[in-house]
Coordinates of C-alpha atoms in Angstrom, one line a residue:
M1 CA 218.0 304.9 -88.0
N2 CA 221.2 305.4 -89.3
I3 CA 223.5 308.5 -88.5
N4 CA 224.9 310.7 -90.9
Q5 CA 228.6 311.2 -90.3
S6 CA 228.0 314.7 -89.8
A7 CA 225.8 314.1 -86.7
T8 CA 228.9 312.4 -84.9
S9 CA 231.7 314.5 -86.4
P10 CA 234.1 316.3 -83.9
L11 CA 232.4 319.5 -82.7
A12 CA 234.2 322.8 -84.1
P13 CA 235.3 325.1 -81.3
E14 CA 232.9 327.8 -82.7
L15 CA 230.0 325.4 -82.3
I16 CA 231.0 324.7 -78.7
E17 CA 231.3 328.5 -78.2
Q18 CA 227.5 328.9 -79.4
F19 CA 226.3 326.1 -77.3
R20 CA 228.1 327.9 -74.2
K21 CA 226.6 330.9 -74.8
I22 CA 223.0 329.3 -74.4
V23 CA 223.6 327.5 -70.9
G24 CA 226.8 330.0 -69.6
D25 CA 230.2 328.9 -69.0
R26 CA 229.6 326.9 -65.9
H27 CA 227.1 324.6 -67.5
A28 CA 229.1 323.9 -70.7
I29 CA 231.5 321.0 -69.7
T30 CA 234.3 320.1 -72.1
D31 CA 236.9 318.7 -69.4
A32 CA 237.4 315.0 -70.1
A33 CA 237.6 314.3 -66.3
D34 CA 234.2 316.1 -65.6
I35 CA 232.7 314.5 -68.6
E36 CA 233.4 310.9 -67.3
A37 CA 230.4 310.5 -64.8
Y38 CA 228.1 311.3 -67.8
V39 CA 229.6 308.9 -70.2
T40 CA 229.6 305.8 -67.8
E41 CA 226.8 303.9 -66.4
E42 CA 226.5 302.0 -62.9
R43 CA 226.5 298.4 -64.4
N44 CA 229.7 299.3 -66.3
L45 CA 228.4 297.6 -69.5
F46 CA 228.7 300.7 -71.5
H47 CA 231.0 303.5 -71.7
G48 CA 230.6 306.3 -74.2
R49 CA 232.4 309.2 -75.2
S50 CA 231.1 313.0 -75.6
P51 CA 233.1 316.4 -76.4
L52 CA 230.4 318.3 -74.5
V53 CA 227.9 318.0 -71.8
L54 CA 225.4 320.8 -71.5
R55 CA 223.6 321.4 -68.4
P56 CA 220.4 323.8 -69.3
G57 CA 218.6 325.5 -66.6
S58 CA 215.2 326.1 -68.5
T59 CA 212.9 324.9 -71.1
A60 CA 213.9 327.9 -73.1
E61 CA 217.5 327.0 -73.1
V62 CA 216.8 323.3 -74.1
S63 CA 214.6 324.5 -76.9
A64 CA 217.6 326.8 -78.0
I65 CA 219.9 323.7 -77.7
C66 CA 217.7 321.7 -80.2
K67 CA 217.2 324.6 -82.6
L68 CA 221.1 325.0 -82.9
A69 CA 221.7 321.2 -83.0
S70 CA 219.3 320.9 -85.8
E71 CA 220.7 323.7 -87.8
H72 CA 224.2 322.0 -87.6
K73 CA 223.1 318.5 -87.4
I74 CA 224.7 317.8 -84.3
A75 CA 223.3 314.4 -82.2
L76 CA 221.9 315.0 -78.8
V77 CA 221.6 312.4 -75.7
P78 CA 219.1 313.5 -73.2
Q79 CA 220.1 312.3 -69.8
G80 CA 218.3 312.4 -66.4
G81 CA 219.8 310.7 -63.3
N82 CA 222.0 308.3 -65.6
T83 CA 220.5 305.3 -63.9
G84 CA 219.3 303.7 -67.1
L85 CA 220.1 300.0 -67.5
V86 CA 220.0 299.6 -71.3
G87 CA 222.4 302.1 -72.6
G88 CA 220.0 304.6 -73.7
Q89 CA 221.4 307.7 -71.9
T90 CA 224.9 306.9 -73.2
P91 CA 226.6 309.0 -75.9
H92 CA 227.8 306.0 -77.9
N93 CA 229.2 307.8 -80.8
G94 CA 230.6 311.2 -79.7
E95 CA 227.1 312.9 -79.3
V96 CA 226.5 316.1 -77.1
V97 CA 225.0 315.4 -73.7
V98 CA 222.0 317.2 -72.6
S99 CA 221.7 316.7 -68.8
L100 CA 218.4 317.9 -67.4
R101 CA 219.5 317.8 -63.7
R102 CA 219.0 321.7 -63.3
L103 CA 215.4 321.5 -64.4
D104 CA 214.8 320.6 -60.8
K105 CA 211.6 322.6 -59.9
I106 CA 208.3 321.8 -58.9
R107 CA 206.2 324.2 -60.5
E108 CA 202.9 323.6 -58.8
V109 CA 201.1 321.2 -56.3
D110 CA 197.4 321.1 -56.9
T111 CA 195.8 319.2 -54.3
A112 CA 192.3 319.9 -55.4
S113 CA 193.1 318.2 -58.6
N114 CA 195.5 316.0 -57.0
T115 CA 198.3 317.0 -59.5
M116 CA 201.9 318.0 -59.4
T117 CA 203.7 319.7 -62.1
C118 CA 207.4 318.8 -62.1
E119 CA 210.3 319.6 -64.4
A120 CA 212.4 316.8 -66.0
G121 CA 215.2 316.8 -63.5
V122 CA 213.4 316.5 -60.2
V123 CA 214.7 313.5 -58.6
L124 CA 211.9 310.6 -58.1
Q125 CA 212.5 310.6 -54.0
I126 CA 212.0 314.5 -54.1
A127 CA 208.9 314.1 -55.8
Q128 CA 207.7 311.5 -53.5
Q129 CA 208.5 313.8 -50.6
K130 CA 206.9 316.8 -51.9
A131 CA 203.5 314.7 -52.3
A132 CA 203.8 313.4 -48.8
E133 CA 204.0 317.1 -47.4
V134 CA 200.6 317.9 -48.7
D135 CA 199.3 314.5 -47.6
R136 CA 199.4 313.1 -51.0
L137 CA 201.2 310.1 -52.5
F138 CA 203.1 309.8 -55.5
P139 CA 203.5 306.1 -55.7
L140 CA 206.1 305.4 -58.4
S141 CA 208.9 303.8 -56.5
L142 CA 212.2 301.8 -57.4
G143 CA 215.6 301.2 -56.4
A144 CA 217.1 304.2 -57.9
E145 CA 214.6 306.6 -56.6
G146 CA 217.2 308.8 -54.8
S147 CA 219.1 309.4 -58.0
C148 CA 216.7 308.7 -60.9
T149 CA 214.7 311.8 -62.2
I150 CA 211.3 312.3 -63.3
G151 CA 212.1 313.0 -67.1
G152 CA 214.0 309.6 -67.1
N153 CA 211.5 307.6 -65.5
L154 CA 208.9 309.0 -68.1
S155 CA 211.1 308.3 -70.9
T156 CA 211.7 304.9 -70.1
N157 CA 208.0 304.3 -68.7
A158 CA 209.6 303.1 -65.4
G159 CA 207.4 300.5 -63.5
G160 CA 208.7 299.8 -60.0
T161 CA 207.3 297.9 -57.0
A162 CA 204.0 299.6 -56.8
A163 CA 202.7 299.2 -60.4
L164 CA 200.4 296.5 -59.2
A165 CA 198.2 299.0 -57.8
Y166 CA 199.0 302.0 -59.5
G167 CA 200.2 301.2 -62.7
V168 CA 203.6 302.3 -64.5
A169 CA 204.8 305.8 -65.0
R170 CA 202.8 306.4 -68.2
E171 CA 199.6 305.8 -66.1
M172 CA 200.9 308.3 -63.9
A173 CA 201.5 311.4 -66.2
L174 CA 198.3 313.4 -67.4
G175 CA 200.5 315.7 -69.6
L176 CA 204.1 316.9 -70.8
E177 CA 206.0 319.5 -72.0
V178 CA 208.4 318.2 -74.6
V179 CA 211.1 320.0 -76.8
L180 CA 211.0 318.9 -80.2
A181 CA 214.1 318.2 -82.3
D182 CA 213.9 321.3 -84.2
G183 CA 213.4 323.5 -80.9
R184 CA 209.7 323.8 -81.0
V185 CA 208.0 323.3 -77.5
L186 CA 205.0 321.0 -77.3
N187 CA 202.9 322.3 -74.3
A188 CA 200.8 319.5 -73.1
L189 CA 200.8 319.8 -69.5
S190 CA 197.2 319.3 -68.8
K191 CA 195.6 318.6 -65.5
L192 CA 192.6 317.1 -67.1
K193 CA 191.3 313.3 -66.7
K194 CA 188.9 314.0 -69.5
D195 CA 190.3 315.7 -72.7
N196 CA 189.2 314.1 -76.3
T197 CA 190.5 317.0 -78.3
G198 CA 192.3 314.7 -80.8
Y199 CA 195.3 312.4 -80.7
N200 CA 196.9 311.9 -77.2
L201 CA 200.3 313.2 -78.3
H202 CA 202.3 313.3 -75.1
N203 CA 201.9 309.5 -75.1
L204 CA 204.4 309.2 -77.9
F205 CA 207.1 310.6 -75.8
I206 CA 206.5 308.3 -72.8
G207 CA 208.8 305.4 -73.3
A208 CA 210.4 306.7 -76.5
E209 CA 213.8 307.3 -74.4
G210 CA 214.5 310.6 -75.8
T211 CA 214.4 309.6 -79.6
L212 CA 211.5 311.9 -80.4
G213 CA 211.9 314.8 -78.2
I214 CA 213.2 316.0 -74.8
I215 CA 210.7 315.8 -72.0
T216 CA 211.3 318.9 -69.7
A217 CA 208.2 318.9 -67.6
A218 CA 205.2 316.7 -66.5
T219 CA 201.7 316.8 -64.8
L220 CA 201.7 314.0 -62.7
K221 CA 198.8 312.2 -60.8
L222 CA 198.5 312.2 -56.9
F223 CA 196.8 310.0 -55.0
P224 CA 195.4 309.7 -51.1
K225 CA 198.3 309.2 -48.8
P226 CA 197.4 305.7 -47.2
H227 CA 196.8 305.9 -43.5
A228 CA 198.0 302.5 -42.7
V229 CA 200.7 300.3 -44.4
E230 CA 201.6 296.7 -43.2
T231 CA 204.5 294.6 -44.8
A232 CA 205.0 291.0 -44.6
F233 CA 207.8 288.8 -45.6
V234 CA 206.7 285.2 -46.6
G235 CA 208.7 282.0 -46.9
L236 CA 207.3 279.2 -49.2
K237 CA 208.2 276.2 -51.7
S238 CA 207.6 277.4 -55.1
P239 CA 206.5 280.0 -57.6
A240 CA 203.3 278.3 -57.9
A241 CA 202.6 278.6 -54.2
A242 CA 203.4 282.3 -54.4
L243 CA 200.7 282.6 -57.2
K244 CA 198.3 281.0 -54.9
L245 CA 199.1 283.4 -52.3
L246 CA 198.6 286.4 -54.8
T247 CA 195.2 285.0 -55.7
I248 CA 194.1 284.9 -51.9
A249 CA 195.6 288.4 -51.2
Q250 CA 193.8 289.9 -54.1
G251 CA 190.7 288.5 -53.0
E252 CA 190.7 289.7 -49.3
A253 CA 192.5 292.9 -49.9
A254 CA 191.4 294.2 -53.7
N255 CA 193.2 297.4 -54.5
A256 CA 194.7 297.5 -51.0
L257 CA 197.4 295.2 -52.1
T258 CA 200.1 297.6 -53.6
S259 CA 203.2 295.2 -53.8
F260 CA 203.6 291.7 -54.4
E261 CA 207.2 290.7 -54.8
L262 CA 208.8 287.4 -55.6
L263 CA 212.2 286.6 -54.5
S264 CA 214.3 283.4 -55.2
E265 CA 216.2 281.8 -52.4
L266 CA 219.7 282.6 -54.3
A267 CA 218.5 286.3 -54.7
V268 CA 217.9 286.5 -51.0
D269 CA 221.0 284.7 -50.3
F270 CA 223.3 287.2 -52.5
S271 CA 221.7 290.3 -50.8
I272 CA 222.4 288.8 -47.3
R273 CA 225.8 287.8 -48.2
H274 CA 227.0 291.1 -49.9
G275 CA 224.5 293.6 -48.9
I276 CA 225.4 296.1 -45.8
D277 CA 223.3 295.5 -42.7
V278 CA 221.0 293.0 -44.6
R279 CA 219.6 289.8 -42.6
D280 CA 217.1 287.1 -43.3
P281 CA 213.8 288.1 -41.5
L282 CA 213.1 284.4 -41.1
E283 CA 214.7 281.9 -38.9
A284 CA 215.1 279.2 -41.8
K285 CA 215.6 279.3 -45.3
H286 CA 213.0 278.7 -47.9
P287 CA 213.2 277.7 -51.7
W288 CA 211.3 281.1 -52.5
Y289 CA 210.1 284.2 -50.5
V290 CA 207.5 286.8 -51.0
L291 CA 207.7 290.4 -49.9
M292 CA 204.0 291.7 -49.8
E293 CA 202.5 295.2 -48.7
L294 CA 199.1 296.3 -48.0
S295 CA 198.1 300.0 -47.9
A296 CA 194.8 301.2 -46.8
S297 CA 192.9 304.4 -46.4
S298 CA 191.4 303.3 -43.0
D299 CA 193.7 302.9 -40.1
D300 CA 193.7 299.1 -40.1
A301 CA 195.8 297.2 -43.0
R302 CA 197.0 294.6 -40.4
T303 CA 193.8 292.8 -40.1
P304 CA 193.2 292.0 -43.7
L305 CA 197.1 291.1 -43.9
E306 CA 196.7 288.5 -41.1
T307 CA 193.6 287.2 -42.7
I308 CA 195.5 286.4 -45.7
L309 CA 198.5 284.8 -44.0
E310 CA 196.3 282.7 -41.9
R311 CA 194.2 281.4 -45.0
A312 CA 197.3 280.6 -46.7
M313 CA 198.9 279.0 -44.0
E314 CA 195.8 276.8 -43.4
A315 CA 195.8 275.8 -47.2
E316 CA 199.5 274.8 -46.6
I317 CA 200.6 277.8 -49.3
V318 CA 202.7 279.4 -46.8
D319 CA 205.4 278.0 -44.8
D320 CA 206.4 280.8 -42.6
A321 CA 205.9 284.5 -42.5
V322 CA 206.5 287.7 -40.3
I323 CA 204.8 290.9 -40.6
A324 CA 206.9 294.2 -39.8
A325 CA 206.4 295.2 -36.5
S326 CA 207.9 298.8 -36.9
L327 CA 209.1 301.1 -39.5
A328 CA 212.7 300.1 -39.2
Q329 CA 211.7 296.3 -39.7
R330 CA 209.6 297.4 -42.9
A331 CA 212.6 299.4 -44.2
A332 CA 215.0 296.3 -43.5
F333 CA 212.5 293.9 -45.7
W334 CA 212.6 296.4 -48.4
K335 CA 216.6 296.8 -48.1
L336 CA 217.0 293.2 -48.6
R337 CA 214.8 293.7 -51.8
D338 CA 216.6 296.7 -53.0
E339 CA 220.0 295.6 -52.8
M340 CA 219.5 292.5 -54.8
S341 CA 220.7 293.9 -58.1
A342 CA 223.9 295.4 -56.4
A343 CA 224.5 292.2 -54.6
Q344 CA 225.0 290.1 -57.8
K345 CA 228.1 292.2 -58.8
P346 CA 230.5 290.3 -56.5
E347 CA 229.2 287.0 -57.7
G348 CA 230.6 287.8 -61.1
G349 CA 229.3 288.3 -64.5
S350 CA 225.3 288.5 -64.7
I351 CA 223.5 288.6 -67.8
K352 CA 220.3 290.3 -67.4
H353 CA 216.7 290.1 -68.6
D354 CA 213.9 292.4 -67.7
I355 CA 210.8 290.6 -69.0
S356 CA 207.2 290.0 -68.4
V357 CA 204.6 287.3 -69.2
P358 CA 201.1 286.8 -68.2
V359 CA 201.0 286.5 -64.5
A360 CA 199.6 282.8 -64.7
A361 CA 202.6 281.7 -66.7
V362 CA 205.5 283.1 -64.2
P363 CA 205.7 279.7 -62.6
A364 CA 206.1 277.8 -65.9
F365 CA 208.4 280.6 -67.2
I366 CA 210.8 280.0 -64.5
A367 CA 210.9 276.2 -64.7
E368 CA 211.5 276.3 -68.5
A369 CA 213.9 279.3 -68.5
D370 CA 216.1 277.7 -65.6
A371 CA 216.4 274.4 -67.5
A372 CA 217.2 276.0 -70.7
V373 CA 219.9 278.4 -69.3
V374 CA 221.5 275.7 -67.2
K375 CA 221.4 273.5 -70.5
L376 CA 223.1 276.2 -72.5
I377 CA 225.8 277.2 -69.9
P378 CA 226.3 274.3 -67.4
G379 CA 226.6 275.9 -63.9
A380 CA 225.1 279.1 -64.6
R381 CA 223.0 280.2 -61.5
P382 CA 219.4 281.9 -62.4
V383 CA 218.6 284.5 -60.0
P384 CA 215.1 285.3 -60.8
F385 CA 213.1 288.2 -58.8
G386 CA 210.6 290.7 -59.3
H387 CA 207.0 291.9 -59.5
L388 CA 204.9 288.8 -59.5
G389 CA 201.8 290.9 -59.2
D390 CA 202.2 292.2 -62.7
G391 CA 204.0 289.3 -64.3
N392 CA 207.4 291.5 -64.4
L393 CA 210.4 289.6 -63.4
H394 CA 214.0 290.3 -63.5
Y395 CA 215.4 287.2 -64.7
N396 CA 219.0 287.4 -64.2
V397 CA 221.7 284.6 -64.8
S398 CA 224.8 284.8 -62.8
E399 CA 228.2 283.1 -64.1
P400 CA 229.0 279.7 -62.7
A401 CA 230.4 279.6 -59.2
G402 CA 234.4 279.5 -59.6
C403 CA 234.3 280.8 -63.4
N404 CA 237.7 281.8 -64.4
N405 CA 236.6 284.2 -67.1
T406 CA 233.9 286.5 -67.0
A407 CA 234.3 288.2 -70.1
D408 CA 233.8 284.9 -72.0
Y409 CA 230.5 284.4 -70.1
L410 CA 229.4 287.8 -70.8
A411 CA 230.3 287.2 -74.5
R412 CA 227.3 285.0 -74.5
W413 CA 224.9 287.6 -73.4
H414 CA 222.8 287.7 -76.7
E415 CA 223.0 283.8 -77.0
M416 CA 221.3 283.6 -73.7
N417 CA 219.1 286.2 -74.6
A418 CA 217.7 283.9 -77.5
V419 CA 217.1 281.3 -75.4
V420 CA 215.1 283.2 -72.5
F421 CA 213.4 285.4 -75.2
E422 CA 212.1 282.3 -77.0
I423 CA 210.1 281.2 -73.9
V424 CA 209.0 284.7 -73.2
L425 CA 207.4 285.2 -76.8
R426 CA 206.1 281.7 -76.8
M427 CA 204.2 282.5 -73.6
G428 CA 202.9 285.8 -75.1
G429 CA 205.2 287.9 -72.9
S430 CA 207.5 291.0 -73.4
I431 CA 211.4 291.4 -73.7
S432 CA 211.2 294.9 -72.2
A433 CA 209.0 295.3 -69.1
E434 CA 210.0 298.4 -67.3
H435 CA 214.0 299.3 -68.2
G436 CA 213.3 300.4 -72.1
I437 CA 215.1 299.1 -75.2
G438 CA 218.0 301.5 -75.5
V439 CA 221.1 299.7 -77.2
L440 CA 220.9 296.5 -75.0
K441 CA 217.8 295.2 -77.0
R442 CA 217.6 297.3 -80.0
D443 CA 218.7 294.5 -82.5
E444 CA 216.1 292.2 -80.8
L445 CA 213.3 294.5 -81.2
P446 CA 212.4 293.9 -84.8
D447 CA 212.4 290.3 -84.4
V448 CA 209.6 290.4 -81.7
K449 CA 207.6 293.4 -82.2
D450 CA 204.8 293.4 -84.5
K451 CA 206.1 294.3 -88.2
T452 CA 203.4 297.3 -88.8
A453 CA 204.4 298.7 -85.3
I454 CA 208.0 298.7 -86.2
E455 CA 206.9 300.6 -89.4
L456 CA 204.9 303.1 -87.8
M457 CA 207.8 303.6 -85.2
R458 CA 210.0 304.5 -87.8
Q459 CA 207.8 306.6 -89.6
L460 CA 207.0 308.7 -86.5
K461 CA 210.7 308.9 -85.9
A462 CA 211.3 310.3 -89.3
M463 CA 208.5 312.7 -89.0
L464 CA 209.4 314.1 -85.5
D465 CA 213.3 313.9 -86.0
P466 CA 214.0 313.7 -89.7
L467 CA 217.7 314.4 -89.3
G468 CA 218.2 311.8 -86.7
I469 CA 219.5 313.7 -84.1
M470 CA 217.5 312.8 -81.0
N471 CA 219.3 310.1 -79.2
P472 CA 220.5 308.1 -82.3
G473 CA 220.8 304.6 -82.6
K474 CA 218.5 303.9 -79.5
V475 CA 215.5 301.8 -79.6
L476 CA 215.4 301.9 -83.5

């Protein structure tokens, strides 16, 4: 949706003062140096600009901000932990940033209903810890969990390493509180698993990236805390072998299999080379690796894990494996995995793809995509890794070793996207599995999404945000 000029015009001093009165002097930021942290993102792909950052401390303040913005056609960009990877949280055209970080209260934990009601600015790791304190599990887990927020997780429908067993963020939310563009508050903070009273409105805002309204709170599902967790690091020859291992693991462990990560040799090598205190858990190098984890309600997850590995070794699917002998070793396995994104930076430019294909198609996708990107850019280095259990791969491609012009390489971003996305779509996959659309994939979306779906999305946007002030230029 195009934004009218008034939505991105410079803010008049009297309007800044009106916004300031809503949140208080301390929480209306106008100094350029202080604003900088809100207009840049960790990959340095996007750099925005904003005349004003507002840090509301309540839903009522968010409502007042939206009402004032609507009256004066002022564009707003909601922001959580600013960890997004597709530019959705960046004010590209001088919009006002609405930072939700001060909405950081956990309003209620209900162990009988197995729910937790959090405000949007609660950091994911804090939500995990609060659940653990009452012997429950909030299973959403991703690399940025120490800084990303619940509101951002829901706005982008985050996935993470436990989606295989528990699903993505959408499946962990029973209800939401949302401030609409005109300042109205939708209170749908239901704890109910069964509620057939009409349309499921809260789901409209999950994955909408703040383009339909601002999530201010959520009722989240909690799960029984596992009594036993066992983790293995496995070396094998190919993605096809990893797929066979996944089949054995699912047959043996069923729902106890909570994570199954596929890691290429180059991804592991980058982590070891550039990570801090990262080492290879296995004695020899392997073309591919799997990081798998079982979580059991009983006290024994090790027996089924050992059985899985024994069967896979007997079938010559697995070449080597080690089971974590301590919490520290388990943490070391996961640190190697979590360092993979950051470890690509010292290797130069990296063109990213957050894609998903049917699980059975993952080996064929990797083979085709590897051949296609190297044909497009000779010497390009595919660095695939990700969540094999749900078909979601971070298919990143690093610039050729010794490349002398990173800018020229990155200028071919959309050209490489086209090559990779063609394979993804032919295999029945998605060009965005868990990171969202933002601006990075906005222009490709109409070409890959069902035409009727795009029409309905535009109609919903026009109905809920007729002035186009909610995170303009993102998704659509």
